[in-house]
Short mmCIF file of the C-alpha atoms (twelve columns), coordinates in Angstrom:
data_MODEL
# 
_entry.id   MODEL 
# 
loop_
_atom_site.group_PDB 
_atom_site.id 
_atom_site.type_symbol 
_atom_site.label_atom_id 
_atom_site.label_alt_id 
_atom_site.label_comp_id 
_atom_site.label_asym_id 
_atom_site.label_seq_id 
_atom_site.Cartn_x 
_atom_site.Cartn_y 
_atom_site.Cartn_z 
_atom_site.pdbx_PDB_model_num 
ATOM 1   C CA . MET A 1   177.967 110.135 90.230  1 
ATOM 2   C CA . ARG A 2   175.769 109.773 93.134  1 
ATOM 3   C CA . PHE A 3   173.485 107.525 91.217  1 
ATOM 4   C CA . HIS A 4   176.320 105.123 90.563  1 
ATOM 5   C CA . LEU A 5   177.624 105.149 94.095  1 
ATOM 6   C CA . THR A 6   174.159 104.369 95.485  1 
ATOM 7   C CA . ARG A 7   173.713 101.522 93.038  1 
ATOM 8   C CA . LEU A 8   177.141 100.159 93.949  1 
ATOM 9   C CA . ALA A 9   176.508 100.520 97.642  1 
ATOM 10  C CA . VAL A 10  173.150 98.681  97.425  1 
ATOM 11  C CA . ALA A 11  174.654 95.868  95.396  1 
ATOM 12  C CA . THR A 12  177.728 95.563  97.707  1 
ATOM 13  C CA . ARG A 13  175.358 95.458  100.735 1 
ATOM 14  C CA . PHE A 14  173.267 92.664  99.294  1 
ATOM 15  C CA . THR A 15  176.432 90.734  98.517  1 
ATOM 16  C CA . LEU A 16  177.960 90.998  101.853 1 
ATOM 17  C CA . LEU A 17  174.570 89.922  103.484 1 
ATOM 18  C CA . GLU A 18  174.677 86.914  101.318 1 
ATOM 19  C CA . HIS A 19  178.143 86.071  102.663 1 
ATOM 20  C CA . GLY A 20  177.014 86.780  106.228 1 
ATOM 21  C CA . ARG A 21  174.240 84.144  105.845 1 
ATOM 22  C CA . ASN A 22  176.802 81.541  104.953 1 
ATOM 23  C CA . ARG A 23  177.287 80.331  108.567 1 
ATOM 24  C CA . PHE A 24  179.285 77.195  107.456 1 
ATOM 25  C CA . ALA A 25  181.811 79.593  105.839 1 
ATOM 26  C CA . MET A 26  182.080 81.533  109.090 1 
ATOM 27  C CA . ILE A 27  182.802 78.325  111.002 1 
ATOM 28  C CA . LEU A 28  185.457 77.329  108.491 1 
ATOM 29  C CA . VAL A 29  187.185 80.711  108.927 1 
ATOM 30  C CA . ILE A 30  187.173 80.538  112.616 1 
ATOM 31  C CA . LEU A 31  188.055 76.862  113.085 1 
ATOM 32  C CA . PHE A 32  189.522 75.366  109.821 1 
ATOM 33  C CA . VAL A 33  192.307 77.954  109.473 1 
ATOM 34  C CA . PRO A 34  193.890 77.456  112.993 1 
ATOM 35  C CA . VAL A 35  193.145 73.745  113.135 1 
ATOM 36  C CA . TRP A 36  194.663 73.017  109.760 1 
ATOM 37  C CA . THR A 37  197.692 75.245  110.221 1 
ATOM 38  C CA . SER A 38  198.351 74.072  113.817 1 
ATOM 39  C CA . LEU A 39  198.049 70.366  112.929 1 
ATOM 40  C CA . ALA A 40  200.516 70.798  110.000 1 
ATOM 41  C CA . TYR A 41  202.926 72.516  112.436 1 
ATOM 42  C CA . LEU A 42  202.596 69.923  115.282 1 
ATOM 43  C CA . ALA A 43  202.281 66.761  113.226 1 
ATOM 44  C CA . MET A 44  205.256 67.289  110.754 1 
ATOM 45  C CA . PRO A 45  208.718 66.766  111.886 1 
ATOM 46  C CA . ASP A 46  210.963 69.860  112.330 1 
ATOM 47  C CA . THR A 47  213.781 68.364  110.278 1 
ATOM 48  C CA . PRO A 48  215.320 71.026  108.058 1 
ATOM 49  C CA . ALA A 49  214.443 70.513  104.398 1 
ATOM 50  C CA . ARG A 50  216.822 71.709  101.600 1 
ATOM 51  C CA . MET A 51  215.310 73.713  98.852  1 
ATOM 52  C CA . ARG A 52  216.096 76.442  96.369  1 
ATOM 53  C CA . LEU A 53  213.703 79.364  96.284  1 
ATOM 54  C CA . ARG A 54  213.281 80.203  92.640  1 
ATOM 55  C CA . ALA A 55  212.047 83.745  93.477  1 
ATOM 56  C CA . THR A 56  215.415 84.760  94.761  1 
ATOM 57  C CA . GLY A 57  217.751 81.843  93.865  1 
ATOM 58  C CA . GLU A 58  218.695 81.405  97.476  1 
ATOM 59  C CA . ALA A 59  219.368 77.882  99.003  1 
ATOM 60  C CA . LEU A 60  217.084 77.614  102.090 1 
ATOM 61  C CA . THR A 61  216.815 75.047  104.786 1 
ATOM 62  C CA . PRO A 62  213.525 75.761  106.472 1 
ATOM 63  C CA . HIS A 63  212.007 73.438  109.164 1 
ATOM 64  C CA . GLY A 64  209.659 70.953  107.566 1 
ATOM 65  C CA . ASN A 65  206.831 71.782  109.983 1 
ATOM 66  C CA . GLU A 66  207.074 75.400  109.318 1 
ATOM 67  C CA . LEU A 67  207.024 74.928  105.572 1 
ATOM 68  C CA . THR A 68  204.127 72.523  105.812 1 
ATOM 69  C CA . ALA A 69  202.201 75.030  108.050 1 
ATOM 70  C CA . LEU A 70  202.743 77.766  105.416 1 
ATOM 71  C CA . SER A 71  201.442 75.545  102.772 1 
ATOM 72  C CA . GLY A 72  198.473 74.604  104.921 1 
ATOM 73  C CA . ALA A 73  197.664 78.283  105.531 1 
ATOM 74  C CA . LEU A 74  197.660 78.848  101.744 1 
ATOM 75  C CA . ASN A 75  195.453 75.904  101.262 1 
ATOM 76  C CA . ALA A 76  192.963 77.022  103.858 1 
ATOM 77  C CA . VAL A 77  192.865 80.613  102.496 1 
ATOM 78  C CA . THR A 78  192.233 79.408  98.947  1 
ATOM 79  C CA . LEU A 79  189.599 76.790  99.948  1 
ATOM 80  C CA . ILE A 80  187.628 79.240  102.139 1 
ATOM 81  C CA . THR A 81  187.623 82.220  99.667  1 
ATOM 82  C CA . GLY A 82  186.874 80.056  96.687  1 
ATOM 83  C CA . PHE A 83  184.020 78.319  98.686  1 
ATOM 84  C CA . MET A 84  182.569 81.541  99.806  1 
ATOM 85  C CA . MET A 85  182.547 83.210  96.262  1 
ATOM 86  C CA . PHE A 86  181.294 80.022  94.722  1 
ATOM 87  C CA . ALA A 87  178.428 79.731  97.172  1 
ATOM 88  C CA . ALA A 88  177.465 83.357  96.897  1 
ATOM 89  C CA . THR A 89  177.532 83.255  93.081  1 
ATOM 90  C CA . PHE A 90  175.733 79.950  92.762  1 
ATOM 91  C CA . SER A 91  172.863 80.764  95.141  1 
ATOM 92  C CA . GLY A 92  172.459 84.398  94.036  1 
ATOM 93  C CA . SER A 93  172.629 83.718  90.250  1 
ATOM 94  C CA . GLY A 94  168.947 83.713  89.818  1 
ATOM 95  C CA . PHE A 95  168.585 87.136  91.810  1 
ATOM 96  C CA . ASP A 96  171.458 88.558  89.738  1 
ATOM 97  C CA . ARG A 97  169.676 87.530  86.422  1 
ATOM 98  C CA . ARG A 98  166.398 89.131  87.529  1 
ATOM 99  C CA . LEU A 99  168.289 92.413  88.452  1 
ATOM 100 C CA . ALA A 100 170.108 92.526  85.215  1 
ATOM 101 C CA . MET A 101 166.929 91.768  83.134  1 
ATOM 102 C CA . ALA A 102 165.141 94.478  85.081  1 
ATOM 103 C CA . GLY A 103 167.700 97.010  84.077  1 
ATOM 104 C CA . TYR A 104 170.151 97.110  87.134  1 
ATOM 105 C CA . PRO A 105 173.590 97.945  85.737  1 
ATOM 106 C CA . ARG A 106 175.764 94.739  85.454  1 
ATOM 107 C CA . THR A 107 178.856 96.880  86.146  1 
ATOM 108 C CA . HIS A 108 177.723 97.665  89.547  1 
ATOM 109 C CA . LEU A 109 176.899 94.040  90.165  1 
ATOM 110 C CA . VAL A 110 180.354 92.933  89.193  1 
ATOM 111 C CA . LEU A 111 182.059 95.707  91.090  1 
ATOM 112 C CA . ALA A 112 180.117 94.659  94.192  1 
ATOM 113 C CA . LYS A 113 181.394 91.140  93.961  1 
ATOM 114 C CA . VAL A 114 184.966 92.392  93.592  1 
ATOM 115 C CA . THR A 115 184.493 94.579  96.585  1 
ATOM 116 C CA . ALA A 116 183.283 91.608  98.601  1 
ATOM 117 C CA . LEU A 117 186.098 89.440  97.278  1 
ATOM 118 C CA . VAL A 118 188.576 92.005  98.433  1 
ATOM 119 C CA . LEU A 119 187.031 92.259  101.902 1 
ATOM 120 C CA . VAL A 120 186.764 88.489  102.371 1 
ATOM 121 C CA . SER A 121 190.317 87.794  101.192 1 
ATOM 122 C CA . ALA A 122 191.893 90.545  103.388 1 
ATOM 123 C CA . THR A 123 190.005 89.265  106.380 1 
ATOM 124 C CA . VAL A 124 190.875 85.615  105.964 1 
ATOM 125 C CA . ALA A 125 194.496 86.581  104.992 1 
ATOM 126 C CA . ALA A 126 194.968 88.609  108.148 1 
ATOM 127 C CA . TYR A 127 193.578 85.996  110.374 1 
ATOM 128 C CA . ALA A 128 195.773 83.277  108.836 1 
ATOM 129 C CA . THR A 129 198.821 85.420  109.232 1 
ATOM 130 C CA . ALA A 130 197.987 86.013  112.964 1 
ATOM 131 C CA . VAL A 131 197.591 82.248  113.419 1 
ATOM 132 C CA . ILE A 132 200.955 81.519  111.834 1 
ATOM 133 C CA . CYS A 133 202.674 84.217  113.763 1 
ATOM 134 C CA . LEU A 134 201.442 82.521  116.975 1 
ATOM 135 C CA . SER A 135 203.207 79.371  116.086 1 
ATOM 136 C CA . TRP A 136 206.477 80.626  114.597 1 
ATOM 137 C CA . ALA A 137 208.001 83.927  113.568 1 
ATOM 138 C CA . PRO A 138 208.186 84.520  109.758 1 
ATOM 139 C CA . ARG A 139 210.787 87.002  108.778 1 
ATOM 140 C CA . GLN A 140 208.360 89.168  106.643 1 
ATOM 141 C CA . PRO A 141 204.903 89.069  108.140 1 
ATOM 142 C CA . LEU A 142 203.478 91.830  105.877 1 
ATOM 143 C CA . LEU A 143 204.781 90.057  102.719 1 
ATOM 144 C CA . LEU A 144 203.197 86.736  104.086 1 
ATOM 145 C CA . ALA A 145 199.845 88.546  104.516 1 
ATOM 146 C CA . ALA A 146 200.108 89.938  101.024 1 
ATOM 147 C CA . SER A 147 200.924 86.569  99.464  1 
ATOM 148 C CA . LEU A 148 197.879 84.965  101.251 1 
ATOM 149 C CA . PHE A 149 195.706 87.958  100.171 1 
ATOM 150 C CA . CYS A 150 196.633 87.625  96.461  1 
ATOM 151 C CA . ALA A 151 196.051 83.793  96.608  1 
ATOM 152 C CA . GLY A 152 192.655 84.376  98.163  1 
ATOM 153 C CA . LEU A 153 191.853 86.850  95.292  1 
ATOM 154 C CA . THR A 154 192.657 84.319  92.697  1 
ATOM 155 C CA . TYR A 155 190.742 81.384  94.084  1 
ATOM 156 C CA . GLY A 156 187.806 83.862  94.966  1 
ATOM 157 C CA . ALA A 157 187.699 84.772  91.259  1 
ATOM 158 C CA . LEU A 158 187.830 81.059  90.337  1 
ATOM 159 C CA . GLY A 159 184.904 80.455  92.693  1 
ATOM 160 C CA . VAL A 160 182.877 83.076  90.793  1 
ATOM 161 C CA . VAL A 161 183.811 81.306  87.478  1 
ATOM 162 C CA . PHE A 162 182.667 77.868  88.891  1 
ATOM 163 C CA . GLY A 163 179.550 79.539  90.280  1 
ATOM 164 C CA . SER A 164 178.625 81.058  87.046  1 
ATOM 165 C CA . LEU A 165 179.295 78.108  84.687  1 
ATOM 166 C CA . LEU A 166 178.589 74.945  86.749  1 
ATOM 167 C CA . ARG A 167 175.083 73.637  87.078  1 
ATOM 168 C CA . ARG A 168 175.282 71.748  90.360  1 
ATOM 169 C CA . GLU A 169 176.731 72.662  93.712  1 
ATOM 170 C CA . VAL A 170 178.700 69.531  94.222  1 
ATOM 171 C CA . GLU A 171 180.547 70.109  90.921  1 
ATOM 172 C CA . GLY A 172 181.750 73.553  92.004  1 
ATOM 173 C CA . MET A 173 182.869 72.238  95.519  1 
ATOM 174 C CA . PHE A 174 184.800 69.314  94.032  1 
ATOM 175 C CA . ALA A 175 186.463 71.697  91.484  1 
ATOM 176 C CA . ILE A 176 187.707 74.169  94.088  1 
ATOM 177 C CA . VAL A 177 188.895 71.385  96.537  1 
ATOM 178 C CA . MET A 178 190.746 69.495  93.966  1 
ATOM 179 C CA . THR A 179 192.285 72.505  92.242  1 
ATOM 180 C CA . SER A 180 193.688 73.868  95.591  1 
ATOM 181 C CA . ILE A 181 194.958 70.509  96.853  1 
ATOM 182 C CA . ILE A 182 196.667 69.602  93.491  1 
ATOM 183 C CA . ASP A 183 198.043 73.197  93.121  1 
ATOM 184 C CA . LEU A 184 199.713 73.375  96.490  1 
ATOM 185 C CA . ALA A 185 200.594 69.789  97.200  1 
ATOM 186 C CA . LEU A 186 202.822 69.753  94.060  1 
ATOM 187 C CA . GLN A 187 204.713 72.877  95.242  1 
ATOM 188 C CA . ASN A 188 205.501 71.622  98.766  1 
ATOM 189 C CA . PRO A 189 209.121 70.077  98.597  1 
ATOM 190 C CA . ILE A 190 208.071 68.040  101.829 1 
ATOM 191 C CA . THR A 191 205.359 66.252  99.953  1 
ATOM 192 C CA . SER A 192 206.531 66.447  96.341  1 
ATOM 193 C CA . SER A 193 209.855 65.607  94.808  1 
ATOM 194 C CA . GLY A 194 209.106 67.604  91.720  1 
ATOM 195 C CA . ALA A 195 208.571 70.909  93.464  1 
ATOM 196 C CA . ASP A 196 211.560 72.402  91.479  1 
ATOM 197 C CA . ASN A 197 209.995 71.443  88.233  1 
ATOM 198 C CA . PRO A 198 209.582 74.340  85.823  1 
ATOM 199 C CA . VAL A 199 206.030 73.333  85.137  1 
ATOM 200 C CA . MET A 200 205.229 74.531  88.713  1 
ATOM 201 C CA . ARG A 201 205.294 78.039  87.397  1 
ATOM 202 C CA . CYS A 202 202.071 77.426  85.425  1 
ATOM 203 C CA . LEU A 203 200.039 76.662  88.665  1 
ATOM 204 C CA . PRO A 204 197.601 79.333  89.888  1 
ATOM 205 C CA . SER A 205 199.239 79.887  93.262  1 
ATOM 206 C CA . TYR A 206 202.913 79.620  92.107  1 
ATOM 207 C CA . GLY A 207 203.525 83.392  92.739  1 
ATOM 208 C CA . ALA A 208 201.776 83.325  96.162  1 
ATOM 209 C CA . MET A 209 203.764 80.138  97.269  1 
ATOM 210 C CA . GLN A 210 207.092 81.685  96.245  1 
ATOM 211 C CA . ALA A 211 206.241 84.972  97.848  1 
ATOM 212 C CA . GLY A 212 204.975 83.216  101.008 1 
ATOM 213 C CA . THR A 213 208.147 81.052  101.295 1 
ATOM 214 C CA . ALA A 214 210.305 84.163  100.836 1 
ATOM 215 C CA . ALA A 215 208.305 85.896  103.576 1 
ATOM 216 C CA . GLY A 216 208.845 82.961  105.971 1 
ATOM 217 C CA . PHE A 217 212.385 82.099  105.514 1 
ATOM 218 C CA . SER A 218 214.188 84.987  103.634 1 
ATOM 219 C CA . THR A 219 214.546 88.759  103.908 1 
ATOM 220 C CA . SER A 220 214.455 89.395  100.220 1 
ATOM 221 C CA . PRO A 221 211.439 91.254  98.850  1 
ATOM 222 C CA . VAL A 222 209.763 89.557  95.727  1 
ATOM 223 C CA . PRO A 223 207.258 91.969  94.162  1 
ATOM 224 C CA . GLY A 224 207.553 90.203  90.811  1 
ATOM 225 C CA . HIS A 225 205.874 87.113  92.231  1 
ATOM 226 C CA . LEU A 226 203.172 89.022  93.831  1 
ATOM 227 C CA . ALA A 227 202.542 90.767  90.497  1 
ATOM 228 C CA . LEU A 228 202.481 87.161  88.867  1 
ATOM 229 C CA . GLU A 229 199.760 86.115  91.297  1 
ATOM 230 C CA . LEU A 230 197.886 89.382  90.538  1 
ATOM 231 C CA . THR A 231 198.082 88.411  86.871  1 
ATOM 232 C CA . TRP A 232 196.468 85.112  87.616  1 
ATOM 233 C CA . PHE A 233 193.802 86.994  89.513  1 
ATOM 234 C CA . GLY A 234 193.157 89.280  86.478  1 
ATOM 235 C CA . LEU A 235 192.770 86.347  84.132  1 
ATOM 236 C CA . ALA A 236 190.450 84.501  86.482  1 
ATOM 237 C CA . ALA A 237 188.479 87.700  86.996  1 
ATOM 238 C CA . LEU A 238 188.137 88.147  83.181  1 
ATOM 239 C CA . VAL A 239 186.743 84.614  82.806  1 
ATOM 240 C CA . ALA A 240 184.430 85.311  85.776  1 
ATOM 241 C CA . LEU A 241 183.168 88.378  84.110  1 
ATOM 242 C CA . LEU A 242 182.422 86.547  80.858  1 
ATOM 243 C CA . GLY A 243 180.708 83.714  82.854  1 
ATOM 244 C CA . PHE A 244 178.628 86.336  84.778  1 
ATOM 245 C CA . ARG A 245 177.554 87.990  81.588  1 
ATOM 246 C CA . HIS A 246 176.564 84.677  80.177  1 
ATOM 247 C CA . SER A 247 174.593 83.785  83.309  1 
ATOM 248 C CA . THR A 248 172.679 87.020  83.358  1 
ATOM 249 C CA . ARG A 249 172.107 87.388  79.646  1 
ATOM 250 C CA . ASN A 250 168.605 88.559  78.541  1 
ATOM 251 C CA . CYS A 251 166.491 85.653  77.764  1 
ATOM 252 C CA . LEU A 252 163.284 87.461  77.071  1 
ATOM 253 C CA . PRO A 253 161.799 87.031  73.536  1 
ATOM 254 C CA . THR A 254 162.293 89.965  71.173  1 
ATOM 255 C CA . ALA A 255 159.345 91.818  69.664  1 
ATOM 256 C CA . SER A 256 159.999 90.240  66.302  1 
ATOM 257 C CA . THR A 257 159.985 86.787  67.604  1 
ATOM 258 C CA . ALA A 258 156.451 85.321  67.839  1 
ATOM 259 C CA . PRO A 259 155.865 82.780  70.602  1 
ATOM 260 C CA . SER A 260 155.587 79.243  69.367  1 
ATOM 261 C CA . GLY A 261 152.125 78.685  70.960  1 
ATOM 262 C CA . LEU A 262 150.597 81.648  68.952  1 
ATOM 263 C CA . ALA A 263 152.301 80.404  65.864  1 
ATOM 264 C CA . SER A 264 150.782 76.880  66.173  1 
ATOM 265 C CA . ASN A 265 147.314 78.311  67.038  1 
ATOM 266 C CA . LYS A 266 147.264 80.554  64.071  1 
ATOM 267 C CA . THR A 267 147.096 77.540  61.656  1 
ATOM 268 C CA . ASP A 268 144.032 76.272  63.381  1 
ATOM 269 C CA . ILE A 269 141.839 79.430  62.525  1 
ATOM 270 C CA . PRO A 270 139.857 78.713  59.398  1 
ATOM 271 C CA . ALA A 271 140.272 81.098  56.567  1 
ATOM 272 C CA . GLN A 272 137.446 83.611  56.080  1 
ATOM 273 C CA . ARG A 273 135.394 83.024  52.859  1 
ATOM 274 C CA . PRO A 274 135.723 85.942  50.380  1 
ATOM 275 C CA . THR A 275 132.612 88.066  50.021  1 
ATOM 276 C CA . ALA A 276 130.994 88.130  46.647  1 
ATOM 277 C CA . ASP A 277 131.247 91.411  44.658  1 
ATOM 278 C CA . PRO A 278 127.783 93.251  44.852  1 
ATOM 279 C CA . SER A 279 127.900 94.018  41.045  1 
ATOM 280 C CA . ALA A 280 128.408 90.398  40.153  1 
ATOM 281 C CA . LYS A 281 125.445 89.350  42.464  1 
ATOM 282 C CA . ALA A 282 123.116 91.871  40.807  1 
ATOM 283 C CA . SER A 283 123.982 90.674  37.291  1 
ATOM 284 C CA . ASP A 284 123.233 87.032  38.421  1 
ATOM 285 C CA . THR A 285 119.853 88.074  39.619  1 
ATOM 286 C CA . LYS A 286 118.848 89.970  36.487  1 
ATOM 287 C CA . ALA A 287 119.864 86.962  34.314  1 
ATOM 288 C CA . HIS A 288 117.722 84.686  36.495  1 
# 
């Protein structure tokens, strides 16, 4: 048991150190979350927007700036956690591959990434919740923090997927940004007239958006939609696990496989001439 805990602690420490070296992500957490949330709150009109919350069936009329600030906070959390997990996975893929090929347990490497994801998502979600509470008072702050946390988990797992499968850094960044923007923009009734479309239920952050809206403007708990968001996280984590196993697979040649260079050189060695039988040589001498 102590062996496994030690291996997990070492892998987690290296993963957190990798996140700590990402200074750009630290700047995004400190500045991007309050700037984006505050701009959405101050720039949008406070005209009430009529909407029906599918999670509870209630007809709500939240202020447009508060609803946009909530959507902006979700967008900031998903972008930052997705970016951090993608950057750590993409830059550390070679190191993880060498560790796995050297015999380091893959399970400990995966659990270390999950631990780091939980800590990053919790930190960013708590910070975003505090920023929102400074602007306006949501009715259920803890539920709001939980919805932001679950959305961060989902996009963090997607970041691991992109980091394991994509070959260039710009591809992963574009995939994270476009997925988050399309996902949340379509669900905001201020910017999208089709926010009530049943197709929205298939989006990755649908459960978090419904739970966050209920947290901001309703007193009804919605544990089912938090569970829906965690289901999305589970699916994304499963794909991330498969991608991690693929990226850290053993590429060393097996013992039965001869290297191509040796196989080609073998054909260049001339065949040894057979040695004559001594008895045959003696009979030839006698006949002569």
